[in-house]
mmCIF file with all atom_site columns, C-alpha atoms in Angstrom:
data_model
loop_
_atom_site.group_PDB
_atom_site.id
_atom_site.type_symbol
_atom_site.label_atom_id
_atom_site.label_alt_id
_atom_site.label_comp_id
_atom_site.label_asym_id
_atom_site.label_entity_id
_atom_site.label_seq_id
_atom_site.pdbx_PDB_ins_code
_atom_site.Cartn_x
_atom_site.Cartn_y
_atom_site.Cartn_z
_atom_site.occupancy
_atom_site.B_iso_or_equiv
_atom_site.pdbx_formal_charge
_atom_site.auth_seq_id
_atom_site.auth_comp_id
_atom_site.auth_asym_id
_atom_site.auth_atom_id
_atom_site.pdbx_PDB_model_num
ATOM 1   C CA . MET A 1 1   ? 0.000  0.000  0.000  1.00 0.00 ? 22  MET A CA 1
ATOM 2   C CA . LYS A 1 2   ? 1.352  3.413  -0.963 1.00 0.00 ? 23  LYS A CA 1
ATOM 3   C CA . ILE A 1 3   ? 0.386  6.445  1.116  1.00 0.00 ? 24  ILE A CA 1
ATOM 4   C CA . ILE A 1 4   ? 0.792  9.855  -0.477 1.00 0.00 ? 25  ILE A CA 1
ATOM 5   C CA . MET A 1 5   ? 0.826  12.887 1.783  1.00 0.00 ? 26  MET A CA 1
ATOM 6   C CA . ASP A 1 6   ? 0.316  16.047 -0.269 1.00 0.00 ? 27  ASP A CA 1
ATOM 7   C CA . ASP A 1 7   ? -0.180 18.429 2.630  1.00 0.00 ? 28  ASP A CA 1
ATOM 8   C CA . ASP A 1 8   ? 2.436  19.483 5.124  1.00 0.00 ? 29  ASP A CA 1
ATOM 9   C CA . VAL A 1 9   ? 1.455  17.823 8.415  1.00 0.00 ? 30  VAL A CA 1
ATOM 10  C CA . LEU A 1 10  ? 2.557  20.984 10.213 1.00 0.00 ? 31  LEU A CA 1
ATOM 11  C CA . LYS A 1 11  ? 0.684  23.334 7.894  1.00 0.00 ? 32  LYS A CA 1
ATOM 12  C CA . ASP A 1 12  ? -1.898 24.457 10.466 1.00 0.00 ? 33  ASP A CA 1
ATOM 13  C CA . ASN A 1 13  ? 0.803  24.888 13.100 1.00 0.00 ? 34  ASN A CA 1
ATOM 14  C CA . ASN A 1 14  ? 2.918  27.000 10.776 1.00 0.00 ? 35  ASN A CA 1
ATOM 15  C CA . VAL A 1 15  ? -0.015 29.235 9.847  1.00 0.00 ? 36  VAL A CA 1
ATOM 16  C CA . ALA A 1 16  ? -0.616 29.874 13.564 1.00 0.00 ? 37  ALA A CA 1
ATOM 17  C CA . ALA A 1 17  ? 3.121  30.417 14.142 1.00 0.00 ? 38  ALA A CA 1
ATOM 18  C CA . ASN A 1 18  ? 3.191  33.110 11.458 1.00 0.00 ? 39  ASN A CA 1
ATOM 19  C CA . PHE A 1 19  ? 0.154  34.770 13.057 1.00 0.00 ? 40  PHE A CA 1
ATOM 20  C CA . ASN A 1 20  ? 1.935  34.739 16.431 1.00 0.00 ? 41  ASN A CA 1
ATOM 21  C CA . ARG A 1 21  ? 5.165  36.037 14.950 1.00 0.00 ? 42  ARG A CA 1
ATOM 22  C CA . THR A 1 22  ? 3.410  38.955 13.277 1.00 0.00 ? 43  THR A CA 1
ATOM 23  C CA . LEU A 1 23  ? 1.786  39.970 16.549 1.00 0.00 ? 44  LEU A CA 1
ATOM 24  C CA . PHE A 1 24  ? 5.069  39.732 18.443 1.00 0.00 ? 45  PHE A CA 1
ATOM 25  C CA . LYS A 1 25  ? 6.909  41.816 15.838 1.00 0.00 ? 46  LYS A CA 1
ATOM 26  C CA . GLN A 1 26  ? 4.202  44.458 15.728 1.00 0.00 ? 47  GLN A CA 1
ATOM 27  C CA . ASN A 1 27  ? 4.640  44.955 19.463 1.00 0.00 ? 48  ASN A CA 1
ATOM 28  C CA . GLN A 1 28  ? 8.445  44.606 19.470 1.00 0.00 ? 49  GLN A CA 1
ATOM 29  C CA . THR A 1 29  ? 8.192  41.741 21.965 1.00 0.00 ? 50  THR A CA 1
ATOM 30  C CA . LEU A 1 30  ? 11.147 39.375 22.165 1.00 0.00 ? 51  LEU A CA 1
ATOM 31  C CA . VAL A 1 31  ? 9.937  35.769 22.454 1.00 0.00 ? 52  VAL A CA 1
ATOM 32  C CA . ILE A 1 32  ? 12.068 32.914 23.794 1.00 0.00 ? 53  ILE A CA 1
ATOM 33  C CA . ASN A 1 33  ? 10.912 29.297 23.483 1.00 0.00 ? 54  ASN A CA 1
ATOM 34  C CA . LEU A 1 34  ? 12.584 27.631 26.485 1.00 0.00 ? 55  LEU A CA 1
ATOM 35  C CA . MET A 1 35  ? 12.889 23.836 26.304 1.00 0.00 ? 56  MET A CA 1
ATOM 36  C CA . SER A 1 36  ? 14.455 21.057 28.366 1.00 0.00 ? 57  SER A CA 1
ATOM 37  C CA . ALA A 1 37  ? 13.879 17.644 29.914 1.00 0.00 ? 58  ALA A CA 1
ATOM 38  C CA . PRO A 1 38  ? 11.800 17.607 33.120 1.00 0.00 ? 59  PRO A CA 1
ATOM 39  C CA . GLY A 1 39  ? 13.690 18.914 36.114 1.00 0.00 ? 60  GLY A CA 1
ATOM 40  C CA . ALA A 1 40  ? 16.452 20.727 34.239 1.00 0.00 ? 61  ALA A CA 1
ATOM 41  C CA . GLY A 1 41  ? 15.596 23.980 36.008 1.00 0.00 ? 62  GLY A CA 1
ATOM 42  C CA . LYS A 1 42  ? 13.548 26.058 33.560 1.00 0.00 ? 63  LYS A CA 1
ATOM 43  C CA . THR A 1 43  ? 11.307 27.650 36.186 1.00 0.00 ? 64  THR A CA 1
ATOM 44  C CA . THR A 1 44  ? 14.126 28.349 38.628 1.00 0.00 ? 65  THR A CA 1
ATOM 45  C CA . LEU A 1 45  ? 16.096 29.992 35.827 1.00 0.00 ? 66  LEU A CA 1
ATOM 46  C CA . LEU A 1 46  ? 13.067 32.107 34.937 1.00 0.00 ? 67  LEU A CA 1
ATOM 47  C CA . GLU A 1 47  ? 12.599 33.181 38.559 1.00 0.00 ? 68  GLU A CA 1
ATOM 48  C CA . ARG A 1 48  ? 16.184 34.421 38.785 1.00 0.00 ? 69  ARG A CA 1
ATOM 49  C CA . THR A 1 49  ? 15.961 35.983 35.307 1.00 0.00 ? 70  THR A CA 1
ATOM 50  C CA . VAL A 1 50  ? 12.828 37.931 36.214 1.00 0.00 ? 71  VAL A CA 1
ATOM 51  C CA . LYS A 1 51  ? 14.508 39.318 39.318 1.00 0.00 ? 72  LYS A CA 1
ATOM 52  C CA . ALA A 1 52  ? 17.590 40.336 37.325 1.00 0.00 ? 73  ALA A CA 1
ATOM 53  C CA . LEU A 1 53  ? 15.626 42.089 34.574 1.00 0.00 ? 74  LEU A CA 1
ATOM 54  C CA . ALA A 1 54  ? 12.647 43.471 36.502 1.00 0.00 ? 75  ALA A CA 1
ATOM 55  C CA . ALA A 1 55  ? 13.971 47.026 36.669 1.00 0.00 ? 76  ALA A CA 1
ATOM 56  C CA . GLU A 1 56  ? 14.626 47.205 32.925 1.00 0.00 ? 77  GLU A CA 1
ATOM 57  C CA . PHE A 1 57  ? 12.122 44.948 31.146 1.00 0.00 ? 78  PHE A CA 1
ATOM 58  C CA . LYS A 1 58  ? 8.465  44.002 31.431 1.00 0.00 ? 79  LYS A CA 1
ATOM 59  C CA . ILE A 1 59  ? 8.260  40.223 31.293 1.00 0.00 ? 80  ILE A CA 1
ATOM 60  C CA . ALA A 1 60  ? 5.435  37.741 30.716 1.00 0.00 ? 81  ALA A CA 1
ATOM 61  C CA . VAL A 1 61  ? 5.404  33.946 30.633 1.00 0.00 ? 82  VAL A CA 1
ATOM 62  C CA . ILE A 1 62  ? 3.363  31.217 28.984 1.00 0.00 ? 83  ILE A CA 1
ATOM 63  C CA . GLU A 1 63  ? 3.788  28.179 31.202 1.00 0.00 ? 84  GLU A CA 1
ATOM 64  C CA . GLY A 1 64  ? 3.389  24.710 29.682 1.00 0.00 ? 85  GLY A CA 1
ATOM 65  C CA . ASP A 1 65  ? 2.813  21.606 31.788 1.00 0.00 ? 86  ASP A CA 1
ATOM 66  C CA . LEU A 1 66  ? 0.844  18.406 31.523 1.00 0.00 ? 87  LEU A CA 1
ATOM 67  C CA . ALA A 1 67  ? -0.978 19.249 34.755 1.00 0.00 ? 88  ALA A CA 1
ATOM 68  C CA . THR A 1 68  ? -1.118 21.718 37.693 1.00 0.00 ? 89  THR A CA 1
ATOM 69  C CA . GLU A 1 69  ? -0.273 25.420 37.863 1.00 0.00 ? 90  GLU A CA 1
ATOM 70  C CA . ARG A 1 70  ? 2.560  25.033 40.360 1.00 0.00 ? 91  ARG A CA 1
ATOM 71  C CA . ASP A 1 71  ? 5.269  26.561 38.189 1.00 0.00 ? 92  ASP A CA 1
ATOM 72  C CA . ALA A 1 72  ? 2.953  29.327 37.006 1.00 0.00 ? 93  ALA A CA 1
ATOM 73  C CA . ASP A 1 73  ? 2.144  30.179 40.618 1.00 0.00 ? 94  ASP A CA 1
ATOM 74  C CA . ARG A 1 74  ? 5.855  30.522 41.409 1.00 0.00 ? 95  ARG A CA 1
ATOM 75  C CA . LEU A 1 75  ? 6.202  33.135 38.669 1.00 0.00 ? 96  LEU A CA 1
ATOM 76  C CA . ARG A 1 76  ? 2.972  34.913 39.557 1.00 0.00 ? 97  ARG A CA 1
ATOM 77  C CA . ALA A 1 77  ? 4.327  35.295 43.092 1.00 0.00 ? 98  ALA A CA 1
ATOM 78  C CA . LEU A 1 78  ? 7.024  37.507 41.551 1.00 0.00 ? 99  LEU A CA 1
ATOM 79  C CA . GLY A 1 79  ? 4.404  39.680 39.861 1.00 0.00 ? 100 GLY A CA 1
ATOM 80  C CA . VAL A 1 80  ? 4.886  38.132 36.424 1.00 0.00 ? 101 VAL A CA 1
ATOM 81  C CA . ASN A 1 81  ? 1.875  37.983 34.104 1.00 0.00 ? 102 ASN A CA 1
ATOM 82  C CA . THR A 1 82  ? 1.741  34.205 33.568 1.00 0.00 ? 103 THR A CA 1
ATOM 83  C CA . VAL A 1 83  ? -0.767 32.164 31.582 1.00 0.00 ? 104 VAL A CA 1
ATOM 84  C CA . GLN A 1 84  ? -0.924 28.409 32.112 1.00 0.00 ? 105 GLN A CA 1
ATOM 85  C CA . ILE A 1 85  ? -1.381 25.825 29.359 1.00 0.00 ? 106 ILE A CA 1
ATOM 86  C CA . ASN A 1 86  ? -2.070 22.265 30.565 1.00 0.00 ? 107 ASN A CA 1
ATOM 87  C CA . THR A 1 87  ? -1.759 19.717 27.764 1.00 0.00 ? 108 THR A CA 1
ATOM 88  C CA . VAL A 1 88  ? -3.223 16.819 29.822 1.00 0.00 ? 109 VAL A CA 1
ATOM 89  C CA . GLY A 1 89  ? -0.780 14.350 28.319 1.00 0.00 ? 110 GLY A CA 1
ATOM 90  C CA . GLY A 1 90  ? 0.481  16.238 25.257 1.00 0.00 ? 111 GLY A CA 1
ATOM 91  C CA . CYS A 1 91  ? 4.267  16.214 24.977 1.00 0.00 ? 112 CYS A CA 1
ATOM 92  C CA . HIS A 1 92  ? 4.734  19.712 23.520 1.00 0.00 ? 113 HIS A CA 1
ATOM 93  C CA . LEU A 1 93  ? 3.188  23.115 22.979 1.00 0.00 ? 114 LEU A CA 1
ATOM 94  C CA . ASP A 1 94  ? 2.115  24.062 19.475 1.00 0.00 ? 115 ASP A CA 1
ATOM 95  C CA . ALA A 1 95  ? 1.510  27.420 17.855 1.00 0.00 ? 116 ALA A CA 1
ATOM 96  C CA . ARG A 1 96  ? -2.278 27.143 18.040 1.00 0.00 ? 117 ARG A CA 1
ATOM 97  C CA . MET A 1 97  ? -2.115 26.669 21.816 1.00 0.00 ? 118 MET A CA 1
ATOM 98  C CA . ILE A 1 98  ? 0.049  29.780 22.053 1.00 0.00 ? 119 ILE A CA 1
ATOM 99  C CA . ALA A 1 99  ? -2.307 31.782 19.819 1.00 0.00 ? 120 ALA A CA 1
ATOM 100 C CA . LYS A 1 100 ? -5.252 31.036 22.100 1.00 0.00 ? 121 LYS A CA 1
ATOM 101 C CA . THR A 1 101 ? -3.456 32.620 25.075 1.00 0.00 ? 122 THR A CA 1
ATOM 102 C CA . LEU A 1 102 ? -2.400 35.837 23.336 1.00 0.00 ? 123 LEU A CA 1
ATOM 103 C CA . PRO A 1 103 ? -5.593 37.860 23.997 1.00 0.00 ? 124 PRO A CA 1
ATOM 104 C CA . GLN A 1 104 ? -4.774 37.567 27.714 1.00 0.00 ? 125 GLN A CA 1
ATOM 105 C CA . PHE A 1 105 ? -1.602 39.640 27.348 1.00 0.00 ? 126 PHE A CA 1
ATOM 106 C CA . PRO A 1 106 ? -1.226 43.419 26.902 1.00 0.00 ? 127 PRO A CA 1
ATOM 107 C CA . PHE A 1 107 ? 1.589  43.060 24.371 1.00 0.00 ? 128 PHE A CA 1
ATOM 108 C CA . GLU A 1 108 ? 2.114  46.787 24.037 1.00 0.00 ? 129 GLU A CA 1
ATOM 109 C CA . GLU A 1 109 ? 3.439  46.569 27.606 1.00 0.00 ? 130 GLU A CA 1
ATOM 110 C CA . ILE A 1 110 ? 5.550  43.402 27.257 1.00 0.00 ? 131 ILE A CA 1
ATOM 111 C CA . ASP A 1 111 ? 9.232  43.507 26.335 1.00 0.00 ? 132 ASP A CA 1
ATOM 112 C CA . ILE A 1 112 ? 10.066 39.814 26.686 1.00 0.00 ? 133 ILE A CA 1
ATOM 113 C CA . LEU A 1 113 ? 7.765  36.785 26.566 1.00 0.00 ? 134 LEU A CA 1
ATOM 114 C CA . PHE A 1 114 ? 9.149  33.456 27.720 1.00 0.00 ? 135 PHE A CA 1
ATOM 115 C CA . ILE A 1 115 ? 7.384  30.287 26.626 1.00 0.00 ? 136 ILE A CA 1
ATOM 116 C CA . GLU A 1 116 ? 8.275  27.523 29.070 1.00 0.00 ? 137 GLU A CA 1
ATOM 117 C CA . ASN A 1 117 ? 7.663  24.419 27.003 1.00 0.00 ? 138 ASN A CA 1
ATOM 118 C CA . ILE A 1 118 ? 6.734  20.930 28.192 1.00 0.00 ? 139 ILE A CA 1
ATOM 119 C CA . GLY A 1 119 ? 9.623  18.987 29.749 1.00 0.00 ? 140 GLY A CA 1
ATOM 120 C CA . ASN A 1 120 ? 10.720 16.778 26.850 1.00 0.00 ? 141 ASN A CA 1
ATOM 121 C CA . LEU A 1 121 ? 13.901 16.570 24.768 1.00 0.00 ? 142 LEU A CA 1
ATOM 122 C CA . VAL A 1 122 ? 12.150 15.341 21.610 1.00 0.00 ? 143 VAL A CA 1
ATOM 123 C CA . CYS A 1 123 ? 8.757  16.722 20.571 1.00 0.00 ? 144 CYS A CA 1
ATOM 124 C CA . PRO A 1 124 ? 9.010  20.461 21.411 1.00 0.00 ? 145 PRO A CA 1
ATOM 125 C CA . SER A 1 125 ? 11.920 21.004 19.033 1.00 0.00 ? 146 SER A CA 1
ATOM 126 C CA . GLY A 1 126 ? 9.818  20.300 15.946 1.00 0.00 ? 147 GLY A CA 1
ATOM 127 C CA . TYR A 1 127 ? 7.182  22.998 16.455 1.00 0.00 ? 148 TYR A CA 1
ATOM 128 C CA . ASP A 1 128 ? 7.550  26.627 15.459 1.00 0.00 ? 149 ASP A CA 1
ATOM 129 C CA . LEU A 1 129 ? 5.658  28.766 17.976 1.00 0.00 ? 150 LEU A CA 1
ATOM 130 C CA . GLY A 1 130 ? 6.462  32.092 16.347 1.00 0.00 ? 151 GLY A CA 1
ATOM 131 C CA . GLN A 1 131 ? 9.391  32.695 18.682 1.00 0.00 ? 152 GLN A CA 1
ATOM 132 C CA . ASP A 1 132 ? 12.506 34.707 17.960 1.00 0.00 ? 153 ASP A CA 1
ATOM 133 C CA . TYR A 1 133 ? 14.825 32.158 19.560 1.00 0.00 ? 154 TYR A CA 1
ATOM 134 C CA . LYS A 1 134 ? 14.759 28.577 20.757 1.00 0.00 ? 155 LYS A CA 1
ATOM 135 C CA . ALA A 1 135 ? 16.852 27.860 23.855 1.00 0.00 ? 156 ALA A CA 1
ATOM 136 C CA . VAL A 1 136 ? 17.403 24.451 25.423 1.00 0.00 ? 157 VAL A CA 1
ATOM 137 C CA . ILE A 1 137 ? 18.556 23.794 28.983 1.00 0.00 ? 158 ILE A CA 1
ATOM 138 C CA . LEU A 1 138 ? 20.639 20.719 29.799 1.00 0.00 ? 159 LEU A CA 1
ATOM 139 C CA . SER A 1 139 ? 21.333 20.166 33.489 1.00 0.00 ? 160 SER A CA 1
ATOM 140 C CA . VAL A 1 140 ? 24.586 18.707 34.752 1.00 0.00 ? 161 VAL A CA 1
ATOM 141 C CA . PRO A 1 141 ? 22.955 15.636 36.397 1.00 0.00 ? 162 PRO A CA 1
ATOM 142 C CA . GLU A 1 142 ? 21.518 14.566 33.021 1.00 0.00 ? 163 GLU A CA 1
ATOM 143 C CA . GLY A 1 143 ? 24.998 13.810 31.688 1.00 0.00 ? 164 GLY A CA 1
ATOM 144 C CA . ASN A 1 144 ? 27.064 14.651 28.615 1.00 0.00 ? 165 ASN A CA 1
ATOM 145 C CA . ASP A 1 145 ? 25.473 12.047 26.392 1.00 0.00 ? 166 ASP A CA 1
ATOM 146 C CA . LYS A 1 146 ? 22.176 13.903 25.968 1.00 0.00 ? 167 LYS A CA 1
ATOM 147 C CA . ILE A 1 147 ? 23.468 16.218 23.240 1.00 0.00 ? 168 ILE A CA 1
ATOM 148 C CA . PRO A 1 148 ? 24.508 13.440 20.802 1.00 0.00 ? 169 PRO A CA 1
ATOM 149 C CA . LYS A 1 149 ? 21.575 11.211 21.869 1.00 0.00 ? 170 LYS A CA 1
ATOM 150 C CA . TYR A 1 150 ? 18.948 13.900 21.204 1.00 0.00 ? 171 TYR A CA 1
ATOM 151 C CA . PRO A 1 151 ? 20.464 15.655 18.179 1.00 0.00 ? 172 PRO A CA 1
ATOM 152 C CA . LEU A 1 152 ? 17.228 17.100 16.779 1.00 0.00 ? 173 LEU A CA 1
ATOM 153 C CA . MET A 1 153 ? 16.648 19.183 19.890 1.00 0.00 ? 174 MET A CA 1
ATOM 154 C CA . PHE A 1 154 ? 20.153 20.602 19.931 1.00 0.00 ? 175 PHE A CA 1
ATOM 155 C CA . ARG A 1 155 ? 20.351 21.021 16.155 1.00 0.00 ? 176 ARG A CA 1
ATOM 156 C CA . ARG A 1 156 ? 17.246 23.217 16.137 1.00 0.00 ? 177 ARG A CA 1
ATOM 157 C CA . THR A 1 157 ? 18.163 25.568 18.966 1.00 0.00 ? 178 THR A CA 1
ATOM 158 C CA . ASP A 1 158 ? 19.867 28.950 18.972 1.00 0.00 ? 179 ASP A CA 1
ATOM 159 C CA . LEU A 1 159 ? 21.266 28.618 22.483 1.00 0.00 ? 180 LEU A CA 1
ATOM 160 C CA . THR A 1 160 ? 22.204 25.724 24.750 1.00 0.00 ? 181 THR A CA 1
ATOM 161 C CA . ILE A 1 161 ? 22.394 26.458 28.471 1.00 0.00 ? 182 ILE A CA 1
ATOM 162 C CA . ILE A 1 162 ? 24.175 24.049 30.799 1.00 0.00 ? 183 ILE A CA 1
ATOM 163 C CA . ASN A 1 163 ? 22.437 24.485 34.167 1.00 0.00 ? 184 ASN A CA 1
ATOM 164 C CA . LYS A 1 164 ? 23.228 23.339 37.722 1.00 0.00 ? 185 LYS A CA 1
ATOM 165 C CA . THR A 1 165 ? 26.974 23.898 37.363 1.00 0.00 ? 186 THR A CA 1
ATOM 166 C CA . ASP A 1 166 ? 27.123 24.038 41.167 1.00 0.00 ? 187 ASP A CA 1
ATOM 167 C CA . LEU A 1 167 ? 26.879 20.220 40.975 1.00 0.00 ? 188 LEU A CA 1
ATOM 168 C CA . LEU A 1 168 ? 29.969 19.802 38.779 1.00 0.00 ? 189 LEU A CA 1
ATOM 169 C CA . PRO A 1 169 ? 32.175 18.752 41.743 1.00 0.00 ? 190 PRO A CA 1
ATOM 170 C CA . TYR A 1 170 ? 29.763 15.915 42.538 1.00 0.00 ? 191 TYR A CA 1
ATOM 171 C CA . VAL A 1 171 ? 28.599 14.703 39.109 1.00 0.00 ? 192 VAL A CA 1
ATOM 172 C CA . LYS A 1 172 ? 30.555 13.384 36.147 1.00 0.00 ? 193 LYS A CA 1
ATOM 173 C CA . PHE A 1 173 ? 29.991 16.050 33.493 1.00 0.00 ? 194 PHE A CA 1
ATOM 174 C CA . ASP A 1 174 ? 32.535 17.517 31.091 1.00 0.00 ? 195 ASP A CA 1
ATOM 175 C CA . LEU A 1 175 ? 31.649 21.050 29.968 1.00 0.00 ? 196 LEU A CA 1
ATOM 176 C CA . GLU A 1 176 ? 34.203 21.050 27.163 1.00 0.00 ? 197 GLU A CA 1
ATOM 177 C CA . GLU A 1 177 ? 32.907 17.738 25.817 1.00 0.00 ? 198 GLU A CA 1
ATOM 178 C CA . ALA A 1 178 ? 29.391 19.177 25.829 1.00 0.00 ? 199 ALA A CA 1
ATOM 179 C CA . ARG A 1 179 ? 30.663 22.238 23.972 1.00 0.00 ? 200 ARG A CA 1
ATOM 180 C CA . ARG A 1 180 ? 32.396 20.049 21.364 1.00 0.00 ? 201 ARG A CA 1
ATOM 181 C CA . ASP A 1 181 ? 29.312 17.870 20.878 1.00 0.00 ? 202 ASP A CA 1
ATOM 182 C CA . LEU A 1 182 ? 27.144 20.936 20.358 1.00 0.00 ? 203 LEU A CA 1
ATOM 183 C CA . ARG A 1 183 ? 29.641 22.452 17.918 1.00 0.00 ? 204 ARG A CA 1
ATOM 184 C CA . THR A 1 184 ? 29.565 19.218 15.895 1.00 0.00 ? 205 THR A CA 1
ATOM 185 C CA . ILE A 1 185 ? 25.759 19.103 15.770 1.00 0.00 ? 206 ILE A CA 1
ATOM 186 C CA . ASN A 1 186 ? 25.028 22.824 15.596 1.00 0.00 ? 207 ASN A CA 1
ATOM 187 C CA . PRO A 1 187 ? 28.099 25.017 15.059 1.00 0.00 ? 208 PRO A CA 1
ATOM 188 C CA . ASN A 1 188 ? 26.020 28.205 14.985 1.00 0.00 ? 209 ASN A CA 1
ATOM 189 C CA . ALA A 1 189 ? 24.390 27.758 18.401 1.00 0.00 ? 210 ALA A CA 1
ATOM 190 C CA . ALA A 1 190 ? 25.520 29.785 21.392 1.00 0.00 ? 211 ALA A CA 1
ATOM 191 C CA . PHE A 1 191 ? 26.674 27.914 24.502 1.00 0.00 ? 212 PHE A CA 1
ATOM 192 C CA . LEU A 1 192 ? 26.820 29.039 28.098 1.00 0.00 ? 213 LEU A CA 1
ATOM 193 C CA . ALA A 1 193 ? 27.012 27.462 31.540 1.00 0.00 ? 214 ALA A CA 1
ATOM 194 C CA . LEU A 1 194 ? 25.420 28.686 34.763 1.00 0.00 ? 215 LEU A CA 1
ATOM 195 C CA . SER A 1 195 ? 23.779 27.787 38.045 1.00 0.00 ? 216 SER A CA 1
ATOM 196 C CA . SER A 1 196 ? 20.275 29.138 38.525 1.00 0.00 ? 217 SER A CA 1
ATOM 197 C CA . GLN A 1 197 ? 20.586 28.180 42.196 1.00 0.00 ? 218 GLN A CA 1
ATOM 198 C CA . THR A 1 198 ? 23.747 30.101 43.070 1.00 0.00 ? 219 THR A CA 1
ATOM 199 C CA . GLY A 1 199 ? 23.646 32.696 40.291 1.00 0.00 ? 220 GLY A CA 1
ATOM 200 C CA . ASP A 1 200 ? 27.083 31.798 38.942 1.00 0.00 ? 221 ASP A CA 1
ATOM 201 C CA . GLY A 1 201 ? 27.190 32.498 35.206 1.00 0.00 ? 222 GLY A CA 1
ATOM 202 C CA . MET A 1 202 ? 23.862 34.339 35.176 1.00 0.00 ? 223 MET A CA 1
ATOM 203 C CA . GLU A 1 203 ? 25.454 37.547 33.895 1.00 0.00 ? 224 GLU A CA 1
ATOM 204 C CA . GLU A 1 204 ? 26.272 35.914 30.548 1.00 0.00 ? 225 GLU A CA 1
ATOM 205 C CA . TRP A 1 205 ? 22.659 34.748 30.166 1.00 0.00 ? 226 TRP A CA 1
ATOM 206 C CA . ILE A 1 206 ? 21.289 38.168 31.084 1.00 0.00 ? 227 ILE A CA 1
ATOM 207 C CA . ASN A 1 207 ? 23.629 39.856 28.611 1.00 0.00 ? 228 ASN A CA 1
ATOM 208 C CA . TRP A 1 208 ? 22.551 37.387 25.906 1.00 0.00 ? 229 TRP A CA 1
ATOM 209 C CA . LEU A 1 209 ? 18.904 38.313 26.546 1.00 0.00 ? 230 LEU A CA 1
ATOM 210 C CA . LYS A 1 210 ? 19.624 42.031 26.447 1.00 0.00 ? 231 LYS A CA 1
ATOM 211 C CA . LYS A 1 211 ? 21.451 41.683 23.144 1.00 0.00 ? 232 LYS A CA 1
ATOM 212 C CA . ALA A 1 212 ? 18.659 39.484 21.751 1.00 0.00 ? 233 ALA A CA 1
ATOM 213 C CA . HIS A 1 213 ? 16.078 42.063 22.757 1.00 0.00 ? 234 HIS A CA 1
ATOM 214 C CA . ALA A 1 214 ? 18.041 44.877 21.162 1.00 0.00 ? 235 ALA A CA 1
ATOM 215 C CA . ASN A 1 215 ? 18.437 42.866 17.945 1.00 0.00 ? 236 ASN A CA 1
ATOM 216 C CA . ALA A 1 216 ? 14.742 41.952 17.878 1.00 0.00 ? 237 ALA A CA 1
ATOM 217 C CA . ALA A 1 217 ? 13.645 45.539 18.435 1.00 0.00 ? 238 ALA A CA 1
ATOM 218 C CA . PHE A 1 218 ? 15.982 46.751 15.685 1.00 0.00 ? 239 PHE A CA 1
ATOM 219 C CA . SER A 1 219 ? 14.761 44.116 13.193 1.00 0.00 ? 240 SER A CA 1
ATOM 220 C CA . GLN A 1 220 ? 11.129 44.951 13.917 1.00 0.00 ? 241 GLN A CA 1
ATOM 221 C CA . ASN A 1 221 ? 11.463 48.654 13.201 1.00 0.00 ? 242 ASN A CA 1
#
């Protein structure tokens, strides 16, 4: 039996992504699609990021989880406008899910929107949400082998963040090997290492965001 697929299976997603992207550009809002495996530290990184940027930027978050609003509540406690998406089993966010949340945000007042994707190193990488940048977090306890074992995720990202560097003395993880693996898979991706717990390395991440925001604002004018 021969099956012919004439239509792009992601056609509807890509239409919604272009709608999202147009809205973001019209409002000069920088959008970061933040991805990782469960427990890599996305929410903790966002908490520290919000505190570091609060005086300079207005930040909002779309929080993706299978269930609960626990992470969203952590960000709301910091005064961040946060909208929850529960996929009830879905392994990723798609552009149509994002589009449905957009009326809840006053985008003329938002400088940076973070989309915290579902914890998964496979599915989220394949979906355009209309973001400016895709960033993936890999935590030290996960091990070096995740970059070559999950190449699609790391090939499709603009930035790889190694998190939980405070655990390097206790866990076998080679930062330079991770850097080499990423360079082999995606030589154009940025690479940085930090600890969202202690704050070590956060300055490089904050500077990356500021530069990304400046570039996005310039390109949207």
